[in-house]
Coordinates of N, CA and C in Angstrom, one line a residue:
M3 N -103.0 -177.2 -39.9 CA -103.3 -178.4 -40.1 C -103.5 -179.4 -40.4
S4 N -103.2 -180.2 -41.0 CA -103.5 -180.9 -42.6 C -103.6 -182.3 -42.1
G5 N -105.0 -183.2 -42.5 CA -104.4 -184.6 -42.2 C -104.4 -184.6 -40.8
L6 N -105.4 -184.2 -39.8 CA -104.3 -184.6 -39.2 C -103.5 -184.2 -38.1
A7 N -102.3 -183.2 -39.0 CA -101.0 -183.3 -38.1 C -100.4 -181.4 -38.5
T8 N -100.0 -181.0 -37.4 CA -99.7 -180.0 -37.4 C -98.9 -179.6 -37.0
I9 N -98.3 -177.6 -38.0 CA -96.8 -177.6 -38.2 C -96.3 -176.6 -37.0
G10 N -95.2 -176.9 -36.8 CA -94.2 -176.1 -36.1 C -92.9 -175.8 -36.5
T11 N -92.1 -174.9 -35.6 CA -90.6 -174.7 -35.3 C -89.7 -176.3 -34.4
A12 N -89.0 -176.9 -35.2 CA -88.7 -178.4 -34.6 C -88.0 -177.7 -33.6
V13 N -87.7 -178.9 -32.3 CA -87.4 -178.8 -31.1 C -86.3 -179.7 -31.1
A14 N -84.8 -179.4 -29.8 CA -83.8 -179.5 -29.9 C -84.2 -180.9 -29.8
A15 N -85.6 -181.8 -28.7 CA -85.6 -183.0 -29.0 C -86.1 -184.4 -29.4
E16 N -86.4 -183.0 -30.8 CA -86.7 -184.0 -31.7 C -86.1 -184.1 -32.8
A17 N -84.7 -183.9 -32.4 CA -82.9 -183.9 -33.9 C -83.1 -184.7 -34.5
G18 N -83.7 -185.8 -33.6 CA -83.0 -187.5 -33.7 C -84.4 -188.3 -34.5
A19 N -85.8 -188.0 -34.5 CA -86.8 -187.6 -34.9 C -86.2 -187.3 -36.6
V20 N -85.6 -185.8 -36.8 CA -85.5 -185.0 -38.0 C -84.0 -185.3 -38.9
A21 N -84.1 -185.8 -37.8 CA -81.9 -186.6 -38.5 C -82.4 -188.1 -39.5
R22 N -83.7 -188.8 -38.8 CA -83.9 -190.1 -38.9 C -84.5 -189.9 -41.0
L23 N -85.6 -188.5 -40.3 CA -86.4 -188.7 -41.4 C -85.4 -188.0 -42.6
L24 N -85.0 -187.7 -42.5 CA -83.7 -186.4 -43.7 C -82.9 -187.4 -44.2
T25 N -82.1 -188.6 -43.4 CA -81.5 -190.0 -43.8 C -82.4 -189.7 -44.6
R26 N -83.9 -191.0 -44.4 CA -83.9 -191.3 -44.8 C -85.0 -190.9 -46.3
Q27 N -84.7 -189.6 -46.9 CA -85.3 -188.3 -47.2 C -84.0 -188.9 -48.7
L28 N -83.0 -188.6 -48.0 CA -82.2 -188.8 -49.2 C -81.6 -190.5 -49.7
A29 N -81.8 -190.9 -48.8 CA -81.7 -192.3 -49.5 C -82.9 -192.7 -50.2
E30 N -84.1 -192.2 -50.2 CA -84.8 -192.3 -51.3 C -84.9 -191.7 -52.5
H31 N -84.0 -190.6 -52.5 CA -82.9 -190.3 -53.7 C -82.3 -190.8 -54.3
D32 N -81.2 -191.5 -53.7 CA -80.1 -192.4 -54.4 C -79.1 -191.3 -54.1
L33 N -79.0 -190.3 -52.7 CA -78.2 -189.1 -52.4 C -77.4 -190.3 -50.7
P34 N -76.7 -189.7 -51.1 CA -75.4 -190.2 -49.5 C -76.0 -189.8 -48.8
A35 N -76.2 -190.8 -48.0 CA -77.3 -191.2 -46.5 C -77.6 -190.7 -45.7
D36 N -75.8 -190.5 -45.8 CA -74.8 -191.5 -44.0 C -75.6 -190.3 -43.1
A37 N -76.3 -191.1 -41.2 CA -76.5 -190.4 -40.8 C -75.9 -189.5 -40.0
D38 N -74.6 -189.8 -39.4 CA -73.6 -188.9 -38.1 C -73.9 -187.4 -39.1
R39 N -73.9 -187.6 -40.7 CA -73.0 -186.3 -40.9 C -74.9 -185.4 -41.1
V40 N -75.1 -186.1 -41.5 CA -77.4 -185.2 -41.2 C -77.6 -184.8 -40.0
T41 N -77.2 -185.8 -38.4 CA -77.8 -186.1 -37.7 C -76.5 -184.1 -36.7
R42 N -75.0 -184.3 -37.5 CA -74.4 -182.9 -36.6 C -75.4 -182.2 -37.2
A43 N -75.4 -182.0 -38.9 CA -76.5 -180.6 -39.7 C -77.5 -180.1 -39.1
V44 N -78.1 -181.2 -38.6 CA -79.2 -181.1 -37.5 C -79.2 -180.4 -36.7
D45 N -78.1 -181.0 -35.9 CA -78.0 -180.4 -34.4 C -77.2 -178.6 -34.8
G46 N -76.6 -178.5 -35.8 CA -76.1 -177.2 -36.7 C -77.1 -175.8 -36.3
I47 N -77.8 -176.8 -37.0 CA -79.4 -175.9 -37.9 C -79.8 -175.6 -36.3
L48 N -80.3 -176.3 -35.4 CA -81.1 -176.1 -34.3 C -80.2 -175.1 -33.3
A49 N -78.5 -175.1 -33.7 CA -78.4 -173.9 -33.0 C -78.1 -173.0 -33.4
D50 N -78.0 -172.5 -34.2 CA -78.1 -171.6 -34.8 C -79.1 -171.2 -35.6
D51 N -80.4 -169.9 -35.1 CA -81.4 -169.8 -36.4 C -81.1 -169.1 -37.4
R52 N -79.5 -168.3 -37.1 CA -78.8 -167.6 -38.4 C -78.9 -168.0 -39.8
V53 N -78.0 -169.7 -39.4 CA -78.2 -170.6 -40.6 C -79.8 -171.3 -42.0
G54 N -80.2 -170.8 -41.0 CA -81.7 -171.3 -41.1 C -83.1 -172.3 -40.2
F55 N -83.8 -173.0 -40.9 CA -84.8 -173.4 -39.5 C -85.2 -174.8 -40.7
L56 N -85.8 -175.7 -39.1 CA -86.2 -176.7 -39.9 C -87.7 -176.5 -38.8
L57 N -89.0 -177.0 -40.2 CA -89.9 -177.1 -39.1 C -90.1 -179.0 -39.3
V58 N -91.6 -179.2 -39.0 CA -91.8 -180.6 -38.3 C -93.3 -180.3 -38.8
A59 N -93.7 -181.2 -38.7 CA -95.1 -181.4 -39.2 C -95.3 -182.6 -37.9
R60 N -96.1 -182.5 -37.5 CA -96.3 -183.5 -36.5 C -97.6 -184.3 -35.5
R61 N -97.9 -185.3 -36.1 CA -98.9 -185.9 -35.4 C -99.0 -186.6 -34.4
G62 N -99.8 -185.3 -33.0 CA -99.6 -186.0 -31.8 C -98.0 -185.7 -31.5
D63 N -96.9 -186.8 -30.9 CA -95.5 -187.2 -30.3 C -94.9 -187.7 -31.2
E64 N -95.3 -187.8 -32.5 CA -94.5 -188.3 -34.1 C -94.1 -187.3 -35.0
V65 N -93.1 -187.1 -35.3 CA -92.9 -186.4 -36.1 C -93.6 -187.2 -38.2
V66 N -93.9 -186.9 -38.5 CA -94.2 -187.1 -39.7 C -93.5 -186.3 -41.1
G67 N -93.6 -185.5 -40.8 CA -92.6 -184.3 -42.3 C -92.2 -183.7 -41.7
V68 N -90.6 -183.6 -42.6 CA -89.7 -182.4 -42.3 C -89.6 -181.0 -43.3
S69 N -89.3 -179.8 -43.1 CA -88.8 -178.9 -44.2 C -87.4 -178.7 -43.7
Y70 N -86.7 -178.0 -44.0 CA -85.2 -177.4 -44.1 C -84.7 -176.2 -44.7
V71 N -85.0 -175.2 -44.6 CA -84.6 -173.9 -45.4 C -83.4 -173.5 -45.0
A72 N -82.5 -172.9 -45.6 CA -81.7 -172.0 -45.6 C -81.9 -170.9 -45.6
M73 N -80.8 -170.2 -45.2 CA -80.5 -169.2 -45.0 C -79.4 -168.2 -45.3
I74 N -80.0 -167.6 -46.6 CA -78.9 -166.8 -47.5 C -78.9 -165.0 -47.9
W75 N -77.6 -164.8 -48.2 CA -78.0 -163.7 -48.7 C -77.5 -163.3 -50.4
S76 N -78.4 -163.0 -51.3 CA -78.6 -163.5 -52.5 C -77.8 -162.0 -53.4
L77 N -77.5 -161.9 -54.0 CA -76.9 -161.1 -55.3 C -78.0 -161.3 -56.2
E78 N -78.6 -162.8 -56.9 CA -79.3 -162.2 -57.8 C -80.5 -161.8 -57.6
H79 N -81.3 -161.7 -56.3 CA -82.0 -161.6 -55.5 C -82.3 -160.4 -54.6
G80 N -81.1 -159.9 -54.9 CA -80.8 -158.4 -54.3 C -80.6 -158.2 -52.7
G81 N -80.4 -159.2 -52.0 CA -80.4 -159.6 -50.5 C -80.6 -160.6 -49.4
P82 N -81.5 -160.7 -48.6 CA -81.8 -162.3 -47.8 C -82.9 -162.4 -48.7
S83 N -82.7 -164.0 -48.7 CA -82.8 -164.8 -49.7 C -83.2 -166.8 -48.2
S84 N -83.7 -167.6 -49.2 CA -83.5 -168.5 -48.8 C -83.9 -169.6 -49.7
W85 N -83.3 -170.7 -49.3 CA -83.6 -172.0 -50.2 C -83.8 -173.5 -49.0
L86 N -84.9 -174.1 -50.0 CA -86.1 -174.2 -49.0 C -85.1 -175.7 -50.0
E87 N -83.9 -177.0 -48.8 CA -83.1 -178.3 -49.2 C -83.6 -178.6 -48.9
E88 N -84.8 -179.2 -47.9 CA -85.5 -180.3 -47.9 C -86.6 -180.7 -47.7
L89 N -87.6 -181.0 -48.4 CA -89.1 -181.1 -47.4 C -89.1 -182.6 -47.8
Y90 N -89.6 -183.3 -46.5 CA -89.9 -184.6 -46.8 C -91.6 -185.6 -46.0
V91 N -92.1 -186.2 -46.4 CA -93.7 -186.2 -45.4 C -93.0 -187.7 -45.7
L92 N -93.3 -188.7 -44.8 CA -93.4 -189.9 -44.9 C -94.5 -190.4 -45.5
P93 N -94.0 -191.2 -46.4 CA -95.0 -192.6 -47.0 C -96.0 -192.4 -47.1
A94 N -96.7 -193.1 -45.6 CA -97.8 -193.4 -45.3 C -99.0 -191.7 -45.3
W95 N -98.1 -190.3 -45.1 CA -98.5 -188.7 -44.7 C -98.2 -188.2 -45.9
R96 N -98.6 -189.1 -47.7 CA -98.1 -188.3 -48.4 C -100.0 -188.0 -49.1
G97 N -99.8 -186.9 -50.0 CA -101.6 -187.3 -50.6 C -103.1 -186.4 -49.4
Q98 N -102.3 -186.0 -48.4 CA -102.9 -185.3 -47.0 C -102.8 -184.0 -47.3
G99 N -101.8 -183.2 -47.8 CA -101.6 -182.0 -47.7 C -100.5 -181.6 -46.1
V100 N -99.6 -182.4 -45.9 CA -99.1 -182.2 -45.1 C -97.6 -181.5 -45.4
G101 N -97.5 -181.6 -47.5 CA -96.0 -181.5 -48.4 C -96.8 -180.0 -48.7
A102 N -97.5 -179.5 -48.3 CA -98.4 -178.4 -48.8 C -98.3 -177.2 -47.6
S103 N -98.2 -178.3 -46.5 CA -98.2 -177.1 -45.4 C -97.6 -176.5 -44.7
L104 N -96.3 -177.8 -45.1 CA -94.7 -177.5 -44.5 C -94.4 -176.5 -45.7
L105 N -94.6 -176.7 -47.3 CA -94.4 -175.7 -47.7 C -94.7 -174.6 -47.6
R106 N -96.0 -174.1 -47.1 CA -96.8 -172.6 -46.8 C -96.4 -172.2 -45.9
A107 N -96.3 -172.8 -44.4 CA -95.6 -172.3 -43.4 C -93.8 -172.2 -43.2
S108 N -93.3 -172.6 -44.3 CA -92.3 -172.7 -44.6 C -91.6 -170.6 -45.2
L109 N -91.9 -171.6 -46.3 CA -92.7 -169.8 -47.0 C -93.2 -168.4 -46.1
A110 N -93.8 -168.5 -45.2 CA -94.3 -168.0 -44.2 C -93.5 -167.2 -43.2
Q111 N -92.5 -168.3 -43.3 CA -91.2 -168.0 -41.9 C -90.7 -167.2 -42.3
A112 N -90.2 -167.6 -43.9 CA -88.5 -167.1 -44.7 C -89.3 -165.9 -45.0
R113 N -90.4 -165.2 -44.9 CA -91.1 -163.7 -45.3 C -90.6 -163.4 -44.0
E114 N -91.2 -163.8 -42.7 CA -91.4 -163.5 -41.7 C -89.8 -162.9 -40.8
R115 N -88.7 -163.5 -41.4 CA -87.5 -162.9 -41.7 C -86.9 -162.4 -42.6
G116 N -87.6 -162.3 -43.6 CA -87.0 -160.6 -44.5 C -87.0 -161.3 -45.8
C117 N -87.0 -161.7 -46.0 CA -86.4 -163.1 -47.0 C -87.9 -162.6 -48.7
L118 N -86.9 -162.2 -49.7 CA -87.0 -161.9 -50.7 C -87.9 -162.6 -52.1
M119 N -86.9 -164.0 -52.1 CA -87.8 -165.1 -52.3 C -87.0 -166.4 -52.1
M120 N -87.4 -167.6 -52.2 CA -87.2 -169.0 -51.6 C -86.8 -169.4 -52.8
D121 N -85.8 -170.1 -53.3 CA -85.0 -171.1 -54.6 C -85.7 -172.9 -53.9
L122 N -85.6 -173.6 -54.6 CA -85.3 -175.3 -54.1 C -85.3 -175.7 -56.0
E123 N -84.7 -177.1 -55.7 CA -84.4 -177.8 -56.6 C -85.5 -179.2 -56.9
V124 N -85.7 -179.6 -57.9 CA -86.6 -180.6 -57.9 C -86.0 -181.4 -58.2
T125 N -85.8 -183.2 -58.7 CA -84.8 -183.7 -59.8 C -86.0 -184.1 -60.5
E126 N -85.4 -184.6 -62.3 CA -86.4 -184.1 -63.0 C -87.0 -185.8 -62.9
D127 N -87.1 -187.0 -61.9 CA -87.6 -187.5 -61.7 C -89.1 -187.5 -60.9
H128 N -88.8 -186.6 -60.4 CA -89.9 -186.2 -59.4 C -90.8 -185.1 -59.4
A129 N -92.2 -186.6 -59.9 CA -93.2 -185.1 -61.1 C -94.0 -185.0 -59.3
R130 N -93.9 -185.8 -58.4 CA -95.1 -185.1 -57.3 C -94.8 -184.0 -57.0
A131 N -93.2 -183.3 -56.6 CA -93.2 -182.5 -55.9 C -93.1 -181.4 -56.7
A132 N -92.6 -181.5 -58.4 CA -92.6 -180.6 -59.0 C -94.2 -179.9 -59.4
H133 N -95.0 -180.8 -58.7 CA -96.4 -180.6 -59.4 C -96.8 -179.9 -57.8
L134 N -96.3 -179.9 -56.7 CA -96.6 -179.1 -55.3 C -96.0 -178.0 -55.5
Y135 N -94.8 -177.8 -56.0 CA -94.4 -176.3 -56.2 C -95.1 -175.7 -57.0
A136 N -95.4 -176.4 -58.3 CA -96.1 -175.6 -59.6 C -97.4 -174.6 -58.7
R137 N -97.9 -175.5 -57.8 CA -99.5 -175.2 -57.7 C -98.8 -174.4 -56.4
E138 N -98.2 -174.1 -56.2 CA -97.9 -172.8 -55.1 C -96.9 -171.9 -55.8
G139 N -96.9 -171.4 -57.0 CA -96.2 -170.7 -57.6 C -94.5 -170.4 -57.6
F140 N -94.2 -171.6 -57.6 CA -92.9 -171.4 -58.1 C -92.4 -171.7 -59.3
V141 N -91.6 -171.4 -60.3 CA -91.8 -171.7 -62.0 C -90.1 -172.1 -61.8
A142 N -90.0 -172.8 -62.9 CA -88.9 -173.4 -63.0 C -88.0 -172.7 -63.3
L143 N -86.5 -173.2 -63.5 CA -85.3 -171.9 -64.3 C -84.6 -173.0 -65.2
P144 N -84.2 -172.7 -65.9 CA -83.3 -173.1 -66.9 C -82.1 -173.3 -67.1
R145 N -82.0 -173.6 -65.1 CA -80.4 -174.1 -65.4 C -79.8 -175.2 -65.0
G146 N -79.1 -175.6 -64.1 CA -78.5 -176.9 -64.3 C -77.7 -176.7 -62.6
R147 N -78.4 -177.7 -61.8 CA -77.1 -177.7 -60.1 C -75.7 -178.5 -60.6
W148 N -74.6 -177.8 -59.8 CA -73.1 -178.5 -60.0 C -72.6 -178.4 -58.6
V149 N -71.7 -179.1 -58.3 CA -71.3 -179.6 -57.0 C -70.3 -179.6 -57.6
R150 N -69.1 -179.4 -56.0 CA -67.8 -179.8 -56.2 C -67.6 -179.8 -54.9
G151 N -66.9 -180.9 -54.2 CA -66.2 -181.1 -52.8 C -65.4 -180.6 -52.6

């Protein structure tokens, strides 16, 4: 429990709330925030836990934060690994330990699934997130991420 929020696995009834938070997360970072695409992705994750898992921070019935961890098989790490693709907390809930609780729960769930490591990325201008990850034992790698459609 953190800032009166509880952390748990997202359920199908929360898919809409989760998709809205993740769409908002993308928009805050000036990334393509297509609500339909995010909703399809959330539905796919909830339908097949081999893909990964979604955790939510709840205050009562309200979803105030979310994390999405994708499952991967990594050559670099020598087996099952995870990718923390998104971690988002509504602005009113930031600074109350919700993000740290979501991160710790994500790490614990990944370990339970046999993951050896967790990777993530942080944009250069997101010092608050970088501080959280460093405080929780993550180290920055000297790489850049590339993508192609």
